[in-house]
Short mmCIF file of N, CA and C in Angstrom, two decimals:
data_model
loop_
_atom_site.label_atom_id
_atom_site.label_comp_id
_atom_site.label_asym_id
_atom_site.label_seq_id
_atom_site.Cartn_x
_atom_site.Cartn_y
_atom_site.Cartn_z
N MET A 1 0.09 -79.59 -16.67
CA MET A 1 -0.92 -78.60 -16.31
C MET A 1 -1.27 -77.82 -17.55
N ILE A 2 -2.60 -77.64 -17.74
CA ILE A 2 -3.00 -76.73 -18.80
C ILE A 2 -2.99 -75.28 -18.24
N ASP A 3 -2.86 -74.35 -19.13
CA ASP A 3 -2.80 -72.91 -18.72
C ASP A 3 -4.14 -72.44 -18.24
N ILE A 4 -4.29 -72.37 -16.92
CA ILE A 4 -5.56 -71.99 -16.31
C ILE A 4 -5.34 -70.64 -15.59
N GLU A 5 -5.65 -69.58 -16.26
CA GLU A 5 -5.55 -68.28 -15.66
C GLU A 5 -6.80 -67.51 -16.09
N TRP A 6 -7.27 -66.65 -15.14
CA TRP A 6 -8.39 -65.75 -15.48
C TRP A 6 -8.05 -64.88 -16.64
N ASP A 7 -8.99 -64.74 -17.54
CA ASP A 7 -8.84 -63.93 -18.73
C ASP A 7 -10.11 -63.17 -18.88
N ASN A 8 -10.05 -61.92 -19.35
CA ASN A 8 -11.24 -61.14 -19.55
C ASN A 8 -12.26 -61.79 -20.48
N LYS A 9 -11.82 -62.71 -21.35
CA LYS A 9 -12.78 -63.34 -22.19
C LYS A 9 -13.80 -64.21 -21.45
N PHE A 10 -13.41 -64.54 -20.21
CA PHE A 10 -14.35 -65.26 -19.32
C PHE A 10 -15.34 -64.36 -18.55
N SER A 11 -15.03 -63.09 -18.57
CA SER A 11 -15.86 -62.14 -17.85
C SER A 11 -17.27 -62.04 -18.53
N VAL A 12 -18.32 -62.10 -17.72
CA VAL A 12 -19.64 -61.97 -18.28
C VAL A 12 -20.25 -60.61 -18.06
N GLY A 13 -19.55 -59.81 -17.26
CA GLY A 13 -20.01 -58.43 -17.01
C GLY A 13 -20.93 -58.29 -15.84
N HIS A 14 -20.98 -59.25 -14.94
CA HIS A 14 -21.79 -59.19 -13.72
C HIS A 14 -20.80 -59.45 -12.58
N GLU A 15 -20.63 -58.44 -11.74
CA GLU A 15 -19.60 -58.46 -10.68
C GLU A 15 -19.61 -59.73 -9.89
N ARG A 16 -20.80 -60.08 -9.38
CA ARG A 16 -20.88 -61.25 -8.44
C ARG A 16 -20.57 -62.56 -9.22
N ILE A 17 -21.14 -62.72 -10.36
CA ILE A 17 -20.92 -63.96 -11.14
C ILE A 17 -19.50 -64.09 -11.56
N ASP A 18 -18.86 -62.93 -12.01
CA ASP A 18 -17.45 -62.97 -12.38
C ASP A 18 -16.58 -63.29 -11.18
N HIS A 19 -16.89 -62.75 -10.03
CA HIS A 19 -16.06 -63.11 -8.85
C HIS A 19 -16.16 -64.62 -8.57
N GLU A 20 -17.33 -65.09 -8.55
CA GLU A 20 -17.52 -66.57 -8.25
C GLU A 20 -16.82 -67.39 -9.30
N HIS A 21 -16.86 -66.94 -10.56
CA HIS A 21 -16.18 -67.69 -11.65
C HIS A 21 -14.64 -67.70 -11.36
N GLN A 22 -14.15 -66.58 -10.95
CA GLN A 22 -12.68 -66.50 -10.64
C GLN A 22 -12.30 -67.48 -9.58
N VAL A 23 -13.10 -67.61 -8.50
CA VAL A 23 -12.86 -68.61 -7.47
C VAL A 23 -12.90 -69.99 -8.00
N PHE A 24 -13.92 -70.25 -8.81
CA PHE A 24 -14.06 -71.59 -9.37
C PHE A 24 -12.80 -71.92 -10.28
N LEU A 25 -12.41 -71.03 -11.08
CA LEU A 25 -11.26 -71.26 -11.92
C LEU A 25 -10.00 -71.47 -11.08
N ASP A 26 -9.87 -70.76 -10.00
CA ASP A 26 -8.69 -70.94 -9.10
C ASP A 26 -8.72 -72.39 -8.49
N LEU A 27 -9.87 -72.85 -8.12
CA LEU A 27 -10.01 -74.22 -7.62
C LEU A 27 -9.59 -75.25 -8.67
N ILE A 28 -9.99 -75.05 -9.88
CA ILE A 28 -9.61 -75.96 -10.96
C ILE A 28 -8.12 -75.97 -11.15
N LYS A 29 -7.53 -74.72 -11.11
CA LYS A 29 -6.05 -74.66 -11.23
C LYS A 29 -5.38 -75.40 -10.07
N ASN A 30 -5.92 -75.31 -8.91
CA ASN A 30 -5.32 -76.07 -7.76
C ASN A 30 -5.35 -77.55 -8.01
N VAL A 31 -6.40 -78.07 -8.56
CA VAL A 31 -6.43 -79.53 -8.85
C VAL A 31 -5.40 -79.83 -9.88
N SER A 32 -5.27 -79.02 -10.89
CA SER A 32 -4.24 -79.24 -11.91
C SER A 32 -2.82 -79.25 -11.30
N LEU A 33 -2.54 -78.34 -10.37
CA LEU A 33 -1.26 -78.33 -9.72
C LEU A 33 -1.06 -79.55 -8.88
N CYS A 34 -2.11 -80.03 -8.21
CA CYS A 34 -2.02 -81.25 -7.43
C CYS A 34 -1.59 -82.45 -8.32
N ASP A 35 -2.19 -82.46 -9.50
CA ASP A 35 -1.86 -83.51 -10.49
C ASP A 35 -0.36 -83.42 -10.82
N ASP A 36 0.11 -82.20 -11.11
CA ASP A 36 1.53 -82.07 -11.52
C ASP A 36 2.47 -82.41 -10.39
N GLU A 37 2.06 -82.17 -9.17
CA GLU A 37 2.99 -82.35 -8.06
C GLU A 37 2.74 -83.72 -7.28
N ASN A 38 1.90 -84.56 -7.90
CA ASN A 38 1.64 -85.89 -7.32
C ASN A 38 1.27 -85.83 -5.86
N MET A 39 0.36 -84.93 -5.56
CA MET A 39 -0.20 -84.79 -4.17
C MET A 39 -0.81 -86.05 -3.67
N PRO A 40 -0.90 -86.29 -2.39
CA PRO A 40 -1.56 -87.46 -1.87
C PRO A 40 -3.05 -87.51 -2.30
N ARG A 41 -3.52 -88.68 -2.54
CA ARG A 41 -4.90 -88.85 -3.02
C ARG A 41 -5.95 -88.24 -2.11
N GLU A 42 -5.71 -88.30 -0.81
CA GLU A 42 -6.68 -87.79 0.16
C GLU A 42 -6.75 -86.26 0.03
N ARG A 43 -5.57 -85.58 -0.22
CA ARG A 43 -5.57 -84.17 -0.41
C ARG A 43 -6.32 -83.76 -1.65
N VAL A 44 -6.07 -84.54 -2.70
CA VAL A 44 -6.73 -84.21 -4.00
C VAL A 44 -8.23 -84.43 -3.82
N PHE A 45 -8.60 -85.56 -3.19
CA PHE A 45 -10.03 -85.80 -2.96
C PHE A 45 -10.72 -84.66 -2.25
N ARG A 46 -10.06 -84.17 -1.23
CA ARG A 46 -10.67 -83.04 -0.45
C ARG A 46 -10.83 -81.83 -1.33
N LEU A 47 -9.85 -81.56 -2.19
CA LEU A 47 -9.97 -80.43 -3.15
C LEU A 47 -11.07 -80.61 -4.10
N LEU A 48 -11.16 -81.87 -4.62
CA LEU A 48 -12.29 -82.16 -5.53
C LEU A 48 -13.65 -81.97 -4.87
N THR A 49 -13.72 -82.42 -3.64
CA THR A 49 -14.97 -82.22 -2.86
C THR A 49 -15.28 -80.74 -2.70
N GLU A 50 -14.22 -79.95 -2.42
CA GLU A 50 -14.40 -78.50 -2.33
C GLU A 50 -14.95 -77.90 -3.61
N ILE A 51 -14.43 -78.37 -4.76
CA ILE A 51 -14.91 -77.92 -6.06
C ILE A 51 -16.40 -78.27 -6.22
N GLY A 52 -16.72 -79.51 -5.80
CA GLY A 52 -18.18 -79.86 -5.89
C GLY A 52 -19.04 -78.99 -5.09
N LYS A 53 -18.66 -78.79 -3.84
CA LYS A 53 -19.44 -77.88 -2.95
C LYS A 53 -19.49 -76.44 -3.50
N TYR A 54 -18.41 -75.97 -3.98
CA TYR A 54 -18.39 -74.61 -4.49
C TYR A 54 -19.24 -74.47 -5.74
N ALA A 55 -19.15 -75.53 -6.61
CA ALA A 55 -20.02 -75.46 -7.82
C ALA A 55 -21.48 -75.47 -7.48
N ASP A 56 -21.85 -76.27 -6.49
CA ASP A 56 -23.24 -76.30 -6.02
C ASP A 56 -23.61 -75.00 -5.51
N PHE A 57 -22.83 -74.33 -4.67
CA PHE A 57 -23.10 -73.03 -4.16
C PHE A 57 -23.27 -71.98 -5.26
N HIS A 58 -22.27 -72.00 -6.23
CA HIS A 58 -22.30 -71.00 -7.29
C HIS A 58 -23.53 -71.18 -8.19
N PHE A 59 -23.86 -72.45 -8.50
CA PHE A 59 -25.02 -72.64 -9.34
C PHE A 59 -26.27 -72.18 -8.63
N TYR A 60 -26.41 -72.44 -7.39
CA TYR A 60 -27.57 -71.97 -6.64
C TYR A 60 -27.66 -70.45 -6.62
N SER A 61 -26.50 -69.82 -6.43
CA SER A 61 -26.41 -68.41 -6.46
C SER A 61 -26.79 -67.82 -7.79
N GLU A 62 -26.28 -68.38 -8.85
CA GLU A 62 -26.62 -67.98 -10.17
C GLU A 62 -28.08 -68.18 -10.50
N GLU A 63 -28.63 -69.28 -10.02
CA GLU A 63 -30.02 -69.59 -10.25
C GLU A 63 -30.96 -68.55 -9.57
N ASN A 64 -30.50 -68.10 -8.38
CA ASN A 64 -31.25 -67.07 -7.65
C ASN A 64 -31.26 -65.75 -8.45
N ILE A 65 -30.14 -65.43 -9.08
CA ILE A 65 -30.01 -64.28 -9.92
C ILE A 65 -30.99 -64.40 -11.13
N MET A 66 -31.02 -65.58 -11.66
CA MET A 66 -31.98 -65.84 -12.81
C MET A 66 -33.46 -65.68 -12.41
N LEU A 67 -33.76 -66.21 -11.19
CA LEU A 67 -35.17 -66.06 -10.72
C LEU A 67 -35.50 -64.58 -10.41
N ASP A 68 -34.55 -63.87 -9.89
CA ASP A 68 -34.75 -62.44 -9.57
C ASP A 68 -34.97 -61.63 -10.84
N ALA A 69 -34.34 -62.07 -11.94
CA ALA A 69 -34.45 -61.38 -13.20
C ALA A 69 -35.58 -61.88 -14.08
N ASP A 70 -36.31 -62.96 -13.54
CA ASP A 70 -37.35 -63.61 -14.34
C ASP A 70 -36.82 -64.03 -15.69
N TYR A 71 -35.66 -64.68 -15.66
CA TYR A 71 -34.96 -65.16 -16.82
C TYR A 71 -35.72 -66.27 -17.55
N PRO A 72 -36.07 -66.04 -18.79
CA PRO A 72 -36.91 -67.04 -19.54
C PRO A 72 -36.25 -68.37 -19.79
N ASP A 73 -34.94 -68.48 -19.77
CA ASP A 73 -34.20 -69.73 -20.06
C ASP A 73 -33.76 -70.34 -18.75
N TYR A 74 -34.36 -70.01 -17.66
CA TYR A 74 -33.99 -70.53 -16.32
C TYR A 74 -33.92 -72.07 -16.25
N GLU A 75 -34.95 -72.72 -16.76
CA GLU A 75 -35.04 -74.20 -16.65
C GLU A 75 -33.89 -74.84 -17.43
N ALA A 76 -33.65 -74.38 -18.60
CA ALA A 76 -32.56 -74.96 -19.45
C ALA A 76 -31.22 -74.69 -18.78
N HIS A 77 -31.03 -73.52 -18.32
CA HIS A 77 -29.70 -73.16 -17.67
C HIS A 77 -29.53 -73.99 -16.40
N LYS A 78 -30.58 -74.14 -15.61
CA LYS A 78 -30.59 -74.89 -14.39
C LYS A 78 -30.27 -76.42 -14.76
N CYS A 79 -30.77 -76.86 -15.86
CA CYS A 79 -30.52 -78.24 -16.30
C CYS A 79 -29.05 -78.42 -16.61
N GLU A 80 -28.46 -77.43 -17.27
CA GLU A 80 -26.95 -77.52 -17.50
C GLU A 80 -26.22 -77.62 -16.22
N HIS A 81 -26.62 -76.84 -15.27
CA HIS A 81 -25.96 -76.93 -13.96
C HIS A 81 -26.08 -78.32 -13.32
N SER A 82 -27.27 -78.84 -13.36
CA SER A 82 -27.50 -80.22 -12.84
C SER A 82 -26.66 -81.26 -13.53
N MET A 83 -26.59 -81.11 -14.85
CA MET A 83 -25.75 -82.14 -15.58
C MET A 83 -24.30 -81.99 -15.22
N LEU A 84 -23.80 -80.80 -15.08
CA LEU A 84 -22.40 -80.67 -14.63
C LEU A 84 -22.19 -81.25 -13.26
N LEU A 85 -23.08 -80.94 -12.37
CA LEU A 85 -22.90 -81.50 -10.97
C LEU A 85 -22.92 -83.02 -11.03
N CYS A 86 -23.79 -83.61 -11.81
CA CYS A 86 -23.83 -85.06 -11.88
C CYS A 86 -22.44 -85.66 -12.41
N LYS A 87 -21.99 -85.03 -13.50
CA LYS A 87 -20.71 -85.42 -14.07
C LYS A 87 -19.60 -85.21 -13.03
N LEU A 88 -19.63 -84.11 -12.44
CA LEU A 88 -18.54 -83.78 -11.46
C LEU A 88 -18.50 -84.75 -10.28
N TYR A 89 -19.71 -85.02 -9.73
CA TYR A 89 -19.74 -85.96 -8.58
C TYR A 89 -19.44 -87.35 -9.04
N ASP A 90 -19.75 -87.72 -10.29
CA ASP A 90 -19.35 -89.00 -10.76
C ASP A 90 -17.83 -89.11 -10.89
N TYR A 91 -17.23 -88.07 -11.40
CA TYR A 91 -15.69 -88.02 -11.45
C TYR A 91 -15.09 -88.14 -10.00
N ILE A 92 -15.69 -87.38 -9.13
CA ILE A 92 -15.15 -87.37 -7.69
C ILE A 92 -15.31 -88.77 -7.11
N HIS A 93 -16.45 -89.43 -7.31
CA HIS A 93 -16.63 -90.72 -6.82
C HIS A 93 -15.67 -91.74 -7.43
N ARG A 94 -15.48 -91.64 -8.78
CA ARG A 94 -14.61 -92.54 -9.41
C ARG A 94 -13.17 -92.27 -9.04
N TYR A 95 -12.80 -91.03 -8.74
CA TYR A 95 -11.46 -90.78 -8.25
C TYR A 95 -11.25 -91.45 -6.88
N ARG A 96 -12.29 -91.40 -6.10
CA ARG A 96 -12.20 -91.98 -4.69
C ARG A 96 -12.02 -93.48 -4.75
N VAL A 97 -12.67 -94.17 -5.67
CA VAL A 97 -12.66 -95.59 -5.61
C VAL A 97 -11.83 -96.30 -6.76
N GLU A 98 -11.38 -95.50 -7.72
CA GLU A 98 -10.60 -96.00 -8.82
C GLU A 98 -9.35 -95.22 -9.02
N ASP A 99 -8.58 -95.59 -9.92
CA ASP A 99 -7.37 -94.81 -10.32
C ASP A 99 -7.66 -94.13 -11.64
N ILE A 100 -8.45 -93.07 -11.62
CA ILE A 100 -8.74 -92.35 -12.84
C ILE A 100 -7.71 -91.23 -13.09
N ASP A 101 -7.62 -90.83 -14.32
CA ASP A 101 -6.73 -89.78 -14.73
C ASP A 101 -7.24 -88.44 -14.31
N LEU A 102 -6.48 -87.77 -13.36
CA LEU A 102 -6.91 -86.48 -12.86
C LEU A 102 -6.81 -85.45 -13.95
N GLY A 103 -5.82 -85.55 -14.84
CA GLY A 103 -5.74 -84.60 -15.87
C GLY A 103 -6.98 -84.48 -16.78
N SER A 104 -7.59 -85.68 -17.05
CA SER A 104 -8.82 -85.64 -17.86
C SER A 104 -9.94 -84.90 -17.14
N MET A 105 -10.00 -85.03 -15.79
CA MET A 105 -11.02 -84.32 -15.03
C MET A 105 -10.76 -82.81 -15.08
N VAL A 106 -9.45 -82.42 -14.99
CA VAL A 106 -9.14 -80.99 -15.09
C VAL A 106 -9.56 -80.44 -16.45
N GLU A 107 -9.23 -81.23 -17.50
CA GLU A 107 -9.67 -80.75 -18.80
C GLU A 107 -11.11 -80.66 -18.96
N PHE A 108 -11.92 -81.63 -18.43
CA PHE A 108 -13.33 -81.55 -18.49
C PHE A 108 -13.85 -80.27 -17.77
N LEU A 109 -13.34 -80.03 -16.53
CA LEU A 109 -13.76 -78.91 -15.74
C LEU A 109 -13.47 -77.56 -16.48
N PHE A 110 -12.22 -77.45 -17.00
CA PHE A 110 -11.89 -76.20 -17.61
C PHE A 110 -12.66 -75.98 -18.95
N GLU A 111 -12.81 -77.07 -19.73
CA GLU A 111 -13.57 -76.87 -20.98
C GLU A 111 -15.01 -76.54 -20.69
N TRP A 112 -15.64 -77.23 -19.69
CA TRP A 112 -16.99 -76.96 -19.35
C TRP A 112 -17.07 -75.50 -18.85
N PHE A 113 -16.19 -75.09 -18.00
CA PHE A 113 -16.13 -73.77 -17.44
C PHE A 113 -16.06 -72.72 -18.58
N ALA A 114 -15.16 -72.89 -19.48
CA ALA A 114 -14.97 -71.94 -20.60
C ALA A 114 -16.18 -71.84 -21.49
N LEU A 115 -16.74 -73.02 -21.86
CA LEU A 115 -17.90 -73.03 -22.75
C LEU A 115 -19.17 -72.49 -22.08
N HIS A 116 -19.38 -72.91 -20.87
CA HIS A 116 -20.61 -72.46 -20.15
C HIS A 116 -20.53 -70.93 -19.83
N THR A 117 -19.41 -70.49 -19.42
CA THR A 117 -19.23 -69.10 -19.09
C THR A 117 -19.43 -68.17 -20.24
N THR A 118 -18.77 -68.51 -21.37
CA THR A 118 -18.89 -67.65 -22.57
C THR A 118 -20.12 -67.83 -23.35
N GLY A 119 -20.89 -68.86 -23.04
CA GLY A 119 -22.15 -69.14 -23.72
C GLY A 119 -23.37 -68.80 -22.82
N SER A 120 -23.78 -69.79 -22.09
CA SER A 120 -24.96 -69.65 -21.24
C SER A 120 -24.97 -68.55 -20.23
N ASP A 121 -23.83 -68.36 -19.54
CA ASP A 121 -23.77 -67.28 -18.50
C ASP A 121 -23.71 -65.90 -19.20
N LYS A 122 -23.10 -65.78 -20.39
CA LYS A 122 -23.06 -64.51 -21.09
C LYS A 122 -24.46 -64.17 -21.55
N ARG A 123 -25.24 -65.14 -22.00
CA ARG A 123 -26.61 -64.88 -22.45
C ARG A 123 -27.46 -64.37 -21.28
N LEU A 124 -27.28 -65.01 -20.05
CA LEU A 124 -27.95 -64.56 -18.89
C LEU A 124 -27.69 -63.11 -18.59
N VAL A 125 -26.43 -62.71 -18.55
CA VAL A 125 -26.11 -61.37 -18.19
C VAL A 125 -26.57 -60.38 -19.30
N ASN A 126 -26.53 -60.76 -20.58
CA ASN A 126 -27.01 -59.94 -21.61
C ASN A 126 -28.53 -59.66 -21.37
N TYR A 127 -29.27 -60.70 -20.99
CA TYR A 127 -30.64 -60.56 -20.71
C TYR A 127 -30.87 -59.56 -19.53
N ILE A 128 -30.10 -59.74 -18.47
CA ILE A 128 -30.23 -58.87 -17.27
C ILE A 128 -29.95 -57.38 -17.65
N GLN A 129 -28.95 -57.26 -18.52
CA GLN A 129 -28.54 -55.82 -18.80
C GLN A 129 -29.49 -55.14 -19.77
N ARG A 130 -30.36 -55.89 -20.40
CA ARG A 130 -31.28 -55.27 -21.33
C ARG A 130 -32.40 -54.55 -20.62
#
Protein backbone atom coordinates (compact mmCIF):
# COMPACT_ATOMS: atom_id res chain seq x y z
CA MET A 1 0.00 0.00 0.00
CA ILE A 2 1.23 3.47 -0.79
CA ASP A 3 0.84 6.10 1.92
CA ILE A 4 -2.54 7.62 1.10
CA GLU A 5 -3.52 10.16 3.72
CA TRP A 6 -5.09 13.58 3.43
CA ASP A 7 -2.46 16.28 3.62
CA ASN A 8 -2.96 20.04 3.58
CA LYS A 9 -0.86 20.20 0.40
CA PHE A 10 -3.92 18.72 -1.35
CA SER A 11 -6.19 21.46 -0.03
CA VAL A 12 -7.28 23.91 -2.70
CA GLY A 13 -8.96 26.32 -0.29
CA HIS A 14 -12.55 25.69 -1.34
CA GLU A 15 -14.55 23.94 1.38
CA ARG A 16 -16.81 21.88 -0.87
CA ILE A 17 -14.08 20.82 -3.31
CA ASP A 18 -11.71 19.94 -0.46
CA HIS A 19 -14.39 17.85 1.24
CA GLU A 20 -15.13 15.94 -1.97
CA HIS A 21 -11.40 15.42 -2.52
CA GLN A 22 -11.07 13.94 0.97
CA VAL A 23 -13.84 11.44 0.20
CA PHE A 24 -12.21 10.56 -3.13
CA LEU A 25 -8.84 10.03 -1.46
CA ASP A 26 -10.47 7.80 1.17
CA LEU A 27 -11.98 5.65 -1.58
CA ILE A 28 -8.56 5.28 -3.24
CA LYS A 29 -7.11 4.27 0.13
CA ASN A 30 -9.83 1.61 0.50
CA VAL A 31 -8.89 0.09 -2.85
CA SER A 32 -5.27 0.03 -1.77
CA LEU A 33 -6.24 -1.77 1.44
CA CYS A 34 -8.28 -4.30 -0.57
CA ASP A 35 -5.18 -5.03 -2.62
CA ASP A 36 -3.09 -5.57 0.52
CA GLU A 37 -5.70 -7.80 2.13
CA ASN A 38 -6.46 -9.85 -1.02
CA MET A 39 -10.16 -9.05 -0.85
CA PRO A 40 -12.53 -10.99 -3.12
CA ARG A 41 -12.62 -9.66 -6.68
CA GLU A 42 -16.34 -8.91 -6.50
CA ARG A 43 -15.82 -6.69 -3.44
CA VAL A 44 -12.95 -4.87 -5.14
CA PHE A 45 -15.01 -4.46 -8.31
CA ARG A 46 -17.84 -2.89 -6.32
CA LEU A 47 -15.42 -0.47 -4.67
CA LEU A 48 -13.91 0.45 -8.03
CA THR A 49 -17.39 1.06 -9.38
CA GLU A 50 -18.07 3.30 -6.38
CA ILE A 51 -14.92 5.29 -7.19
CA GLY A 52 -16.09 5.68 -10.77
CA LYS A 53 -19.51 6.90 -9.70
CA TYR A 54 -18.05 9.24 -7.10
CA ALA A 55 -15.52 10.65 -9.58
CA ASP A 56 -18.33 11.29 -12.05
CA PHE A 57 -20.37 13.06 -9.34
CA HIS A 58 -17.39 15.09 -8.13
CA PHE A 59 -16.41 16.19 -11.62
CA TYR A 60 -19.96 17.25 -12.39
CA SER A 61 -20.06 19.17 -9.11
CA GLU A 62 -16.74 20.86 -9.81
CA GLU A 63 -17.82 21.72 -13.36
CA ASN A 64 -20.94 23.41 -11.96
CA ILE A 65 -18.70 25.50 -9.73
CA MET A 66 -16.66 26.44 -12.81
CA LEU A 67 -19.78 27.44 -14.74
CA ASP A 68 -21.08 29.50 -11.82
CA ALA A 69 -17.74 31.33 -11.67
CA ASP A 70 -17.59 31.78 -15.46
CA TYR A 71 -14.20 30.04 -15.35
CA PRO A 72 -12.30 30.72 -18.61
CA ASP A 73 -10.50 27.32 -18.61
CA TYR A 74 -13.72 25.37 -18.16
CA GLU A 75 -13.43 23.36 -21.39
CA ALA A 76 -9.82 22.30 -20.78
CA HIS A 77 -10.56 21.35 -17.17
CA LYS A 78 -13.67 19.43 -18.20
CA CYS A 79 -11.58 17.61 -20.82
CA GLU A 80 -9.14 16.50 -18.08
CA HIS A 81 -12.09 15.11 -16.14
CA SER A 82 -13.36 13.25 -19.19
CA MET A 83 -9.94 11.74 -19.86
CA LEU A 84 -9.65 10.52 -16.28
CA LEU A 85 -13.10 8.97 -16.35
CA CYS A 86 -12.27 7.16 -19.60
CA LYS A 87 -9.04 5.79 -18.13
CA LEU A 88 -10.74 4.89 -14.88
CA TYR A 89 -13.61 3.04 -16.54
CA ASP A 90 -11.11 1.27 -18.80
CA TYR A 91 -9.20 0.10 -15.70
CA ILE A 92 -12.45 -1.01 -14.06
CA HIS A 93 -13.52 -2.94 -17.14
CA ARG A 94 -10.12 -4.55 -17.48
CA TYR A 95 -10.18 -5.50 -13.80
CA ARG A 96 -13.58 -7.12 -14.32
CA VAL A 97 -12.52 -9.24 -17.32
CA GLU A 98 -8.76 -9.69 -16.82
CA ASP A 99 -6.27 -10.19 -14.06
CA ILE A 100 -4.73 -6.72 -13.93
CA ASP A 101 -2.51 -5.37 -11.19
CA LEU A 102 -4.66 -3.47 -8.72
CA GLY A 103 -1.59 -1.73 -7.31
CA SER A 104 -0.91 -0.02 -10.63
CA MET A 105 -4.49 1.25 -10.67
CA VAL A 106 -4.09 2.66 -7.16
CA GLU A 107 -0.85 4.38 -8.19
CA PHE A 108 -2.55 5.83 -11.27
CA LEU A 109 -5.48 7.14 -9.22
CA PHE A 110 -3.31 8.62 -6.49
CA GLU A 111 -0.84 10.25 -8.89
CA TRP A 112 -3.64 11.69 -10.98
CA PHE A 113 -5.41 12.91 -7.84
CA ALA A 114 -2.28 14.60 -6.50
CA LEU A 115 -1.32 16.25 -9.80
CA HIS A 116 -4.81 17.36 -10.76
CA THR A 117 -5.63 18.68 -7.29
CA THR A 118 -2.44 20.69 -6.84
CA GLY A 119 -2.50 21.92 -10.45
CA SER A 120 -5.81 22.36 -12.26
CA ASP A 121 -8.06 22.50 -9.20
CA LYS A 122 -5.78 24.97 -7.43
CA ARG A 123 -5.88 27.26 -10.49
CA LEU A 124 -9.69 27.07 -10.47
CA VAL A 125 -9.92 28.12 -6.84
CA ASN A 126 -7.33 30.87 -7.31
CA TYR A 127 -9.51 32.25 -10.10
CA ILE A 128 -12.65 32.07 -7.94
CA GLN A 129 -10.92 33.82 -5.04
CA ARG A 130 -9.76 36.74 -7.21
